[in-house]
Amino acid sequence: MGDQIAGMFKALGDPTRLRIFNFLRSCCGPVAVDDSGEARPLDGPTVGEVCCHVTGGDRITSTISHHLKELRQAGIITMQRRGKHIVCAVDPNAIRLLVEHLTSTQGDDHDCCE
Amino acid sequence: MGDQIAGMFKALGDPTRLRIFNFLRSCCGPVAVDDSGEARPLDGPTVGEVCCHVTGGDRITSTISHHLKELRQAGIITMQRRGKHIVCAVDPNAIRLLVEHLTSTQGDDHDCCE
DNA sequence: ATGTTAGTTCGATATATTTAGAAACGTAGA
DNA sequence: TCTACGTTTCTAAATATATCGAACTAACAT
């Protein structure tokens, strides 16, 4: 339960992934959320653009692909194929979840271990 | 610059440390913030109490001490000696910083790598 | 079909992290 | 001072992570 949250923080805890996250958040297009709550990017940077931006043009795609996968598995971002490209976007649900966890007054468990 | 934020997320990205964080946030007492912006716990659980709560009584203090050190170095918590004990508390500045980073519309850098 | 562009997966390696036991350290009180 | 208690530091071992190049897959164009 709290381990899902930990996984999200962990995903953002790597400098490269945080740069990816920042770029996607500042740059990404609208995100559609369907009935089941699943988010899908309508538009946004492609994997190649992320790679180019984050590495400064060095384009070691495999590394970026690995980090994108981790962000996706943590539930931070979503990706969708658009023909030859794959577009990425931050999942707004994830951000909401993290902010709530950081700001909620009540911790999940509580017995002050006297 | 963004690396400090990454360090904070990383610190919260470990399940054990996130449990410590949750416990401290739900349990800790008032925190004084002095003129220089430095936060100091006025009251809160001791290291031993954190350990007891998080490990369920197994008290492997060295491990918890290690995690507390990491949380402290990341700037998430503060600790202060109170006689024989050391009390811990979450630094409210850290939470504010993280929430702002998650919710700010503007990413730190932006050139959509055309 | 062939080639080309866009991404992913695999394999290897170097590095970092988590964990825990033992020893050392600092503080309070007899 | 001596002892008990609370906490940190040292050391070591198992595990996880980040990174890169090469091989692979998918979609499109000619």
mmCIF file of C-alpha atoms (C1' of nucleotides) in Angstrom:
data_model
loop_
_atom_site.group_PDB
_atom_site.id
_atom_site.type_symbol
_atom_site.label_atom_id
_atom_site.label_comp_id
_atom_site.label_asym_id
_atom_site.label_seq_id
_atom_site.Cartn_x
_atom_site.Cartn_y
_atom_site.Cartn_z
ATOM 1 C CA MET A 1 0.000 0.000 0.000
ATOM 2 C CA GLY A 2 2.548 2.576 1.071
ATOM 3 C CA ASP A 3 4.977 0.639 -1.074
ATOM 4 C CA GLN A 4 3.346 1.933 -4.235
ATOM 5 C CA ILE A 5 3.989 5.452 -3.016
ATOM 6 C CA ALA A 6 7.561 4.541 -2.138
ATOM 7 C CA GLY A 7 7.989 3.234 -5.664
ATOM 8 C CA MET A 8 6.814 6.547 -7.057
ATOM 9 C CA PHE A 9 9.190 8.552 -4.899
ATOM 10 C CA LYS A 10 11.961 6.175 -5.810
ATOM 11 C CA ALA A 11 11.253 6.665 -9.505
ATOM 12 C CA LEU A 12 11.589 10.424 -9.046
ATOM 13 C CA GLY A 13 14.670 9.994 -6.872
ATOM 14 C CA ASP A 14 17.105 9.581 -9.749
ATOM 15 C CA PRO A 15 18.501 12.831 -11.244
ATOM 16 C CA THR A 16 18.069 11.638 -14.824
ATOM 17 C CA ARG A 17 14.486 10.528 -14.239
ATOM 18 C CA LEU A 18 13.650 13.739 -12.409
ATOM 19 C CA ARG A 19 14.928 15.683 -15.415
ATOM 20 C CA ILE A 20 12.715 13.565 -17.658
ATOM 21 C CA PHE A 21 9.797 14.240 -15.345
ATOM 22 C CA ASN A 22 10.438 17.987 -15.320
ATOM 23 C CA PHE A 23 10.697 18.086 -19.077
ATOM 24 C CA LEU A 24 7.516 16.118 -19.600
ATOM 25 C CA ARG A 25 5.617 18.228 -17.119
ATOM 26 C CA SER A 26 6.755 21.489 -18.658
ATOM 27 C CA CYS A 27 6.356 20.377 -22.225
ATOM 28 C CA CYS A 28 3.710 17.739 -22.478
ATOM 29 C CA GLY A 29 0.330 18.116 -24.105
ATOM 30 C CA PRO A 30 -3.138 17.212 -22.892
ATOM 31 C CA VAL A 31 -3.803 13.873 -21.275
ATOM 32 C CA ALA A 32 -7.058 11.990 -21.725
ATOM 33 C CA VAL A 33 -8.464 10.101 -18.779
ATOM 34 C CA ASP A 34 -10.948 7.402 -19.779
ATOM 35 C CA ASP A 35 -13.828 5.972 -17.759
ATOM 36 C CA SER A 36 -11.669 3.467 -15.929
ATOM 37 C CA GLY A 37 -9.415 6.272 -14.722
ATOM 38 C CA GLU A 38 -6.589 5.219 -17.034
ATOM 39 C CA ALA A 39 -4.618 8.153 -18.432
ATOM 40 C CA ARG A 40 -3.428 8.298 -22.040
ATOM 41 C CA PRO A 41 -1.398 11.050 -23.611
ATOM 42 C CA LEU A 42 -3.101 12.749 -26.535
ATOM 43 C CA ASP A 43 0.039 14.581 -27.452
ATOM 44 C CA GLY A 44 3.467 15.241 -26.021
ATOM 45 C CA PRO A 45 7.175 14.745 -26.596
ATOM 46 C CA THR A 46 8.294 11.545 -28.234
ATOM 47 C CA VAL A 47 10.859 9.235 -26.673
ATOM 48 C CA GLY A 48 13.439 10.624 -29.051
ATOM 49 C CA GLU A 49 12.697 14.197 -28.031
ATOM 50 C CA VAL A 50 12.945 13.294 -24.368
ATOM 51 C CA CYS A 51 16.217 11.583 -25.050
ATOM 52 C CA CYS A 52 17.574 14.507 -27.049
ATOM 53 C CA HIS A 53 16.574 17.013 -24.393
ATOM 54 C CA VAL A 54 17.748 15.106 -21.367
ATOM 55 C CA THR A 55 21.084 13.915 -22.671
ATOM 56 C CA GLY A 56 21.856 17.157 -24.460
ATOM 57 C CA GLY A 57 21.926 15.510 -27.853
ATOM 58 C CA ASP A 58 24.056 12.503 -26.991
ATOM 59 C CA ARG A 59 21.100 10.227 -27.653
ATOM 60 C CA ILE A 60 21.923 7.078 -25.733
ATOM 61 C CA THR A 61 18.396 5.908 -26.273
ATOM 62 C CA SER A 62 18.652 2.655 -24.406
ATOM 63 C CA THR A 63 19.345 4.355 -21.104
ATOM 64 C CA ILE A 64 16.474 6.792 -21.500
ATOM 65 C CA SER A 65 14.187 3.985 -22.578
ATOM 66 C CA HIS A 66 15.090 2.148 -19.416
ATOM 67 C CA HIS A 67 14.254 5.172 -17.254
ATOM 68 C CA LEU A 68 10.997 5.780 -19.097
ATOM 69 C CA LYS A 69 10.023 2.196 -18.442
ATOM 70 C CA GLU A 70 10.688 2.636 -14.770
ATOM 71 C CA LEU A 71 8.659 5.846 -14.609
ATOM 72 C CA ARG A 72 5.854 4.058 -16.432
ATOM 73 C CA GLN A 73 5.937 1.047 -14.122
ATOM 74 C CA ALA A 74 5.865 3.339 -11.108
ATOM 75 C CA GLY A 75 2.727 4.950 -12.520
ATOM 76 C CA ILE A 76 4.270 8.390 -12.978
ATOM 77 C CA ILE A 77 3.952 8.651 -16.739
ATOM 78 C CA THR A 78 1.990 7.102 -19.596
ATOM 79 C CA MET A 79 3.070 6.402 -23.123
ATOM 80 C CA GLN A 80 1.235 5.696 -26.318
ATOM 81 C CA ARG A 81 2.237 4.754 -29.807
ATOM 82 C CA ARG A 82 1.524 7.383 -32.504
ATOM 83 C CA GLY A 83 2.516 5.724 -35.746
ATOM 84 C CA LYS A 84 6.248 5.542 -35.844
ATOM 85 C CA HIS A 85 6.686 7.488 -32.620
ATOM 86 C CA ILE A 86 5.743 6.964 -29.006
ATOM 87 C CA VAL A 87 4.521 9.998 -27.084
ATOM 88 C CA CYS A 88 4.905 10.469 -23.347
ATOM 89 C CA ALA A 89 3.100 12.449 -20.686
ATOM 90 C CA VAL A 90 2.949 12.758 -16.927
ATOM 91 C CA ASP A 91 -0.065 11.085 -15.341
ATOM 92 C CA PRO A 92 -1.869 13.808 -13.366
ATOM 93 C CA ASN A 93 -3.330 11.176 -11.047
ATOM 94 C CA ALA A 94 0.156 10.297 -9.860
ATOM 95 C CA ILE A 95 0.986 13.864 -8.927
ATOM 96 C CA ARG A 96 -2.253 14.212 -7.023
ATOM 97 C CA LEU A 97 -1.524 10.996 -5.129
ATOM 98 C CA LEU A 98 1.959 12.105 -4.138
ATOM 99 C CA VAL A 99 0.897 15.572 -3.044
ATOM 100 C CA GLU A 100 -1.882 14.090 -0.952
ATOM 101 C CA HIS A 101 0.532 11.703 0.683
ATOM 102 C CA LEU A 102 2.927 14.519 1.515
ATOM 103 C CA THR A 103 0.316 16.884 2.887
ATOM 104 C CA SER A 104 -2.245 14.652 4.603
ATOM 105 C CA THR A 105 -2.121 15.298 8.327
ATOM 106 C CA GLN A 106 -2.879 11.703 9.228
ATOM 107 C CA GLY A 107 -0.187 9.052 8.814
ATOM 108 C CA ASP A 108 -1.438 5.623 7.723
ATOM 109 C CA ASP A 109 -0.663 3.952 11.031
ATOM 110 C CA HIS A 110 -0.316 5.355 14.483
ATOM 111 C CA ASP A 111 0.551 3.942 17.844
ATOM 112 C CA CYS A 112 3.188 5.987 19.515
ATOM 113 C CA CYS A 113 4.986 2.931 20.811
ATOM 114 C CA GLU A 114 5.008 3.854 24.482
ATOM 115 C CA MET B 1 19.913 22.370 -8.178
ATOM 116 C CA GLY B 2 17.262 19.847 -9.126
ATOM 117 C CA ASP B 3 19.592 17.306 -7.618
ATOM 118 C CA GLN B 4 18.667 18.384 -4.127
ATOM 119 C CA ILE B 5 15.055 17.624 -4.948
ATOM 120 C CA ALA B 6 16.055 14.295 -6.447
ATOM 121 C CA GLY B 7 17.871 13.504 -3.221
ATOM 122 C CA MET B 8 14.724 14.207 -1.245
ATOM 123 C CA PHE B 9 12.585 11.984 -3.429
ATOM 124 C CA LYS B 10 15.234 9.313 -3.239
ATOM 125 C CA ALA B 11 15.243 9.489 0.537
ATOM 126 C CA LEU B 12 11.488 8.914 0.543
ATOM 127 C CA GLY B 13 11.790 6.191 -2.075
ATOM 128 C CA ASP B 14 12.755 3.457 0.334
ATOM 129 C CA PRO B 15 9.870 1.621 2.039
ATOM 130 C CA THR B 16 11.554 1.659 5.435
ATOM 131 C CA ARG B 17 12.324 5.356 5.225
ATOM 132 C CA LEU B 18 8.833 6.155 3.995
ATOM 133 C CA ARG B 19 7.448 4.331 7.025
ATOM 134 C CA ILE B 20 9.714 6.391 9.258
ATOM 135 C CA PHE B 21 8.532 9.541 7.504
ATOM 136 C CA ASN B 22 4.866 8.585 7.894
ATOM 137 C CA PHE B 23 5.362 7.814 11.552
ATOM 138 C CA LEU B 24 7.166 11.053 12.256
ATOM 139 C CA ARG B 25 4.602 13.080 10.382
ATOM 140 C CA SER B 26 1.690 11.465 12.197
ATOM 141 C CA CYS B 27 3.311 11.481 15.579
ATOM 142 C CA CYS B 28 5.771 14.298 15.866
ATOM 143 C CA GLY B 29 5.431 17.368 17.979
ATOM 144 C CA PRO B 30 5.906 21.040 17.217
ATOM 145 C CA VAL B 31 8.905 22.199 15.229
ATOM 146 C CA ALA B 32 10.572 25.524 15.834
ATOM 147 C CA VAL B 33 11.852 27.438 12.852
ATOM 148 C CA ASP B 34 14.444 30.036 13.768
ATOM 149 C CA ASP B 35 15.299 33.259 11.977
ATOM 150 C CA SER B 36 17.692 31.613 9.557
ATOM 151 C CA GLY B 37 14.948 29.220 8.440
ATOM 152 C CA GLU B 38 16.543 26.279 10.224
ATOM 153 C CA ALA B 39 14.017 23.873 11.724
ATOM 154 C CA ARG B 40 14.511 22.280 15.123
ATOM 155 C CA PRO B 41 12.218 19.741 16.722
ATOM 156 C CA LEU B 42 10.824 20.899 20.060
ATOM 157 C CA ASP B 43 9.372 17.502 20.787
ATOM 158 C CA GLY B 44 8.770 14.234 19.002
ATOM 159 C CA PRO B 45 9.595 10.522 18.996
ATOM 160 C CA THR B 46 13.084 9.480 19.982
ATOM 161 C CA VAL B 47 15.282 7.366 17.756
ATOM 162 C CA GLY B 48 14.446 4.371 19.916
ATOM 163 C CA GLU B 49 10.715 4.946 19.520
ATOM 164 C CA VAL B 50 11.044 5.274 15.773
ATOM 165 C CA CYS B 51 13.015 2.090 15.715
ATOM 166 C CA CYS B 52 10.531 0.232 17.900
ATOM 167 C CA HIS B 53 7.598 1.368 15.816
ATOM 168 C CA VAL B 54 9.096 0.778 12.407
ATOM 169 C CA THR B 55 10.687 -2.597 13.059
ATOM 170 C CA GLY B 56 7.845 -3.878 15.202
ATOM 171 C CA GLY B 57 9.986 -4.234 18.295
ATOM 172 C CA ASP B 58 12.985 -5.956 16.709
ATOM 173 C CA ARG B 59 15.131 -2.939 17.461
ATOM 174 C CA ILE B 60 17.932 -3.226 14.906
ATOM 175 C CA THR B 61 18.955 0.267 15.816
ATOM 176 C CA SER B 62 21.897 0.535 13.488
ATOM 177 C CA THR B 63 19.746 0.157 10.395
ATOM 178 C CA ILE B 64 17.235 2.748 11.553
ATOM 179 C CA SER B 65 20.010 5.093 12.545
ATOM 180 C CA HIS B 66 21.413 4.770 9.068
ATOM 181 C CA HIS B 67 18.056 5.622 7.483
ATOM 182 C CA LEU B 68 17.532 8.548 9.825
ATOM 183 C CA LYS B 69 20.927 9.865 8.829
ATOM 184 C CA GLU B 70 19.964 9.666 5.194
ATOM 185 C CA LEU B 71 16.659 11.431 5.779
ATOM 186 C CA ARG B 72 18.508 14.098 7.714
ATOM 187 C CA GLN B 73 21.148 14.582 5.038
ATOM 188 C CA ALA B 74 18.431 14.873 2.408
ATOM 189 C CA GLY B 75 16.861 17.617 4.489
ATOM 190 C CA ILE B 76 13.631 15.774 5.175
ATOM 191 C CA ILE B 77 13.898 15.570 8.946
ATOM 192 C CA THR B 78 15.711 17.258 11.793
ATOM 193 C CA MET B 79 17.004 15.768 15.005
ATOM 194 C CA GLN B 80 18.078 17.218 18.291
ATOM 195 C CA ARG B 81 19.556 15.858 21.466
ATOM 196 C CA ARG B 82 17.286 15.973 24.541
ATOM 197 C CA GLY B 83 19.419 14.715 27.372
ATOM 198 C CA LYS B 84 19.904 10.990 26.926
ATOM 199 C CA HIS B 85 17.559 10.817 23.938
ATOM 200 C CA ILE B 86 17.501 12.278 20.462
ATOM 201 C CA VAL B 87 14.153 13.510 19.171
ATOM 202 C CA CYS B 88 13.148 13.596 15.519
ATOM 203 C CA ALA B 89 10.689 15.581 13.462
ATOM 204 C CA VAL B 90 9.811 16.196 9.844
ATOM 205 C CA ASP B 91 11.035 19.523 8.487
ATOM 206 C CA PRO B 92 7.957 21.345 7.180
ATOM 207 C CA ASN B 93 10.114 23.312 4.751
ATOM 208 C CA ALA B 94 11.045 20.101 2.983
ATOM 209 C CA ILE B 95 7.429 19.104 2.431
ATOM 210 C CA ARG B 96 6.605 22.533 1.077
ATOM 211 C CA LEU B 97 9.537 22.335 -1.312
ATOM 212 C CA LEU B 98 8.522 18.940 -2.651
ATOM 213 C CA VAL B 99 4.884 19.848 -3.101
ATOM 214 C CA GLU B 100 5.865 22.998 -4.943
ATOM 215 C CA HIS B 101 8.120 21.031 -7.229
ATOM 216 C CA LEU B 102 5.369 18.547 -8.005
ATOM 217 C CA THR B 103 2.691 21.123 -8.654
ATOM 218 C CA SER B 104 4.499 24.051 -10.242
ATOM 219 C CA THR B 105 3.333 24.429 -13.833
ATOM 220 C CA GLN B 106 6.725 25.568 -15.045
ATOM 221 C CA GLY B 107 9.545 23.048 -15.387
ATOM 222 C CA ASP B 108 12.998 24.405 -14.561
ATOM 223 C CA ASP B 109 14.244 24.314 -18.121
ATOM 224 C CA HIS B 110 12.409 24.325 -21.382
ATOM 225 C CA ASP B 111 13.394 24.044 -25.001
ATOM 226 C CA CYS B 112 11.329 21.513 -26.755
ATOM 227 C CA CYS B 113 14.247 20.127 -28.745
ATOM 228 C CA GLU B 114 12.810 20.626 -32.154
ATOM 229 C "C1'" DA C 1 10.764 -7.168 -50.424
ATOM 230 C "C1'" DT C 2 14.246 -3.822 -48.937
ATOM 231 C "C1'" DG C 3 15.711 -0.168 -46.463
ATOM 232 C "C1'" DT C 4 15.132 3.336 -42.853
ATOM 233 C "C1'" DT C 5 13.776 5.445 -38.790
ATOM 234 C "C1'" DA C 6 12.094 4.971 -33.820
ATOM 235 C "C1'" DG C 7 12.326 2.336 -29.623
ATOM 236 C "C1'" DT C 8 12.961 -1.721 -26.805
ATOM 237 C "C1'" DT C 9 15.330 -5.591 -24.840
ATOM 238 C "C1'" DC C 10 19.585 -8.136 -23.690
ATOM 239 C "C1'" DG C 11 24.162 -8.733 -21.675
ATOM 240 C "C1'" DA C 12 27.921 -7.063 -19.224
ATOM 241 C "C1'" DT C 13 30.065 -4.169 -15.866
ATOM 242 C "C1'" DA C 14 30.794 -0.745 -12.470
ATOM 243 C "C1'" DT C 15 28.745 1.359 -8.723
ATOM 244 C "C1'" DA C 16 25.442 2.126 -4.990
ATOM 245 C "C1'" DT C 17 22.236 0.535 -1.413
ATOM 246 C "C1'" DT C 18 20.203 -2.128 2.175
ATOM 247 C "C1'" DT C 19 20.914 -4.677 6.008
ATOM 248 C "C1'" DA C 20 22.889 -6.298 10.329
ATOM 249 C "C1'" DG C 21 26.370 -7.486 13.949
ATOM 250 C "C1'" DA C 22 30.038 -5.682 16.702
ATOM 251 C "C1'" DA C 23 32.460 -2.184 18.609
ATOM 252 C "C1'" DA C 24 32.839 2.638 19.945
ATOM 253 C "C1'" DC C 25 30.862 6.841 21.704
ATOM 254 C "C1'" DG C 26 28.357 10.197 24.641
ATOM 255 C "C1'" DT C 27 25.278 11.227 28.444
ATOM 256 C "C1'" DA C 28 23.061 10.660 32.959
ATOM 257 C "C1'" DG C 29 22.959 8.955 37.313
ATOM 258 C "C1'" DA C 30 24.787 5.969 41.510
ATOM 259 C "C1'" DT D 1 34.665 6.844 38.533
ATOM 260 C "C1'" DC D 2 31.835 3.112 37.179
ATOM 261 C "C1'" DT D 3 27.770 1.416 34.988
ATOM 262 C "C1'" DA D 4 23.604 1.485 32.182
ATOM 263 C "C1'" DC D 5 21.401 3.244 28.369
ATOM 264 C "C1'" DG D 6 20.742 5.282 23.827
ATOM 265 C "C1'" DT D 7 22.737 6.102 19.551
ATOM 266 C "C1'" DT D 8 26.296 6.179 15.986
ATOM 267 C "C1'" DT D 9 30.131 4.328 13.297
ATOM 268 C "C1'" DC D 10 32.709 0.468 11.303
ATOM 269 C "C1'" DT D 11 32.784 -3.573 8.610
ATOM 270 C "C1'" DA D 12 31.071 -6.941 5.581
ATOM 271 C "C1'" DA D 13 27.823 -9.345 2.453
ATOM 272 C "C1'" DA D 14 23.826 -9.665 -0.420
ATOM 273 C "C1'" DT D 15 21.208 -7.263 -3.547
ATOM 274 C "C1'" DA D 16 19.847 -3.579 -6.611
ATOM 275 C "C1'" DT D 17 20.842 0.171 -10.002
ATOM 276 C "C1'" DA D 18 22.706 2.958 -13.794
ATOM 277 C "C1'" DT D 19 24.906 2.881 -17.932
ATOM 278 C "C1'" DC D 20 26.338 1.588 -22.552
ATOM 279 C "C1'" DG D 21 26.721 -1.110 -26.928
ATOM 280 C "C1'" DA D 22 24.738 -4.573 -29.704
ATOM 281 C "C1'" DA D 23 21.018 -7.165 -31.212
ATOM 282 C "C1'" DC D 24 16.173 -7.027 -31.866
ATOM 283 C "C1'" DT D 25 11.205 -5.438 -33.085
ATOM 284 C "C1'" DA D 26 7.731 -2.213 -35.069
ATOM 285 C "C1'" DA D 27 6.006 1.087 -38.428
ATOM 286 C "C1'" DC D 28 6.446 3.332 -42.464
ATOM 287 C "C1'" DA D 29 8.321 4.539 -47.322
ATOM 288 C "C1'" DT D 30 10.200 3.325 -51.757
#
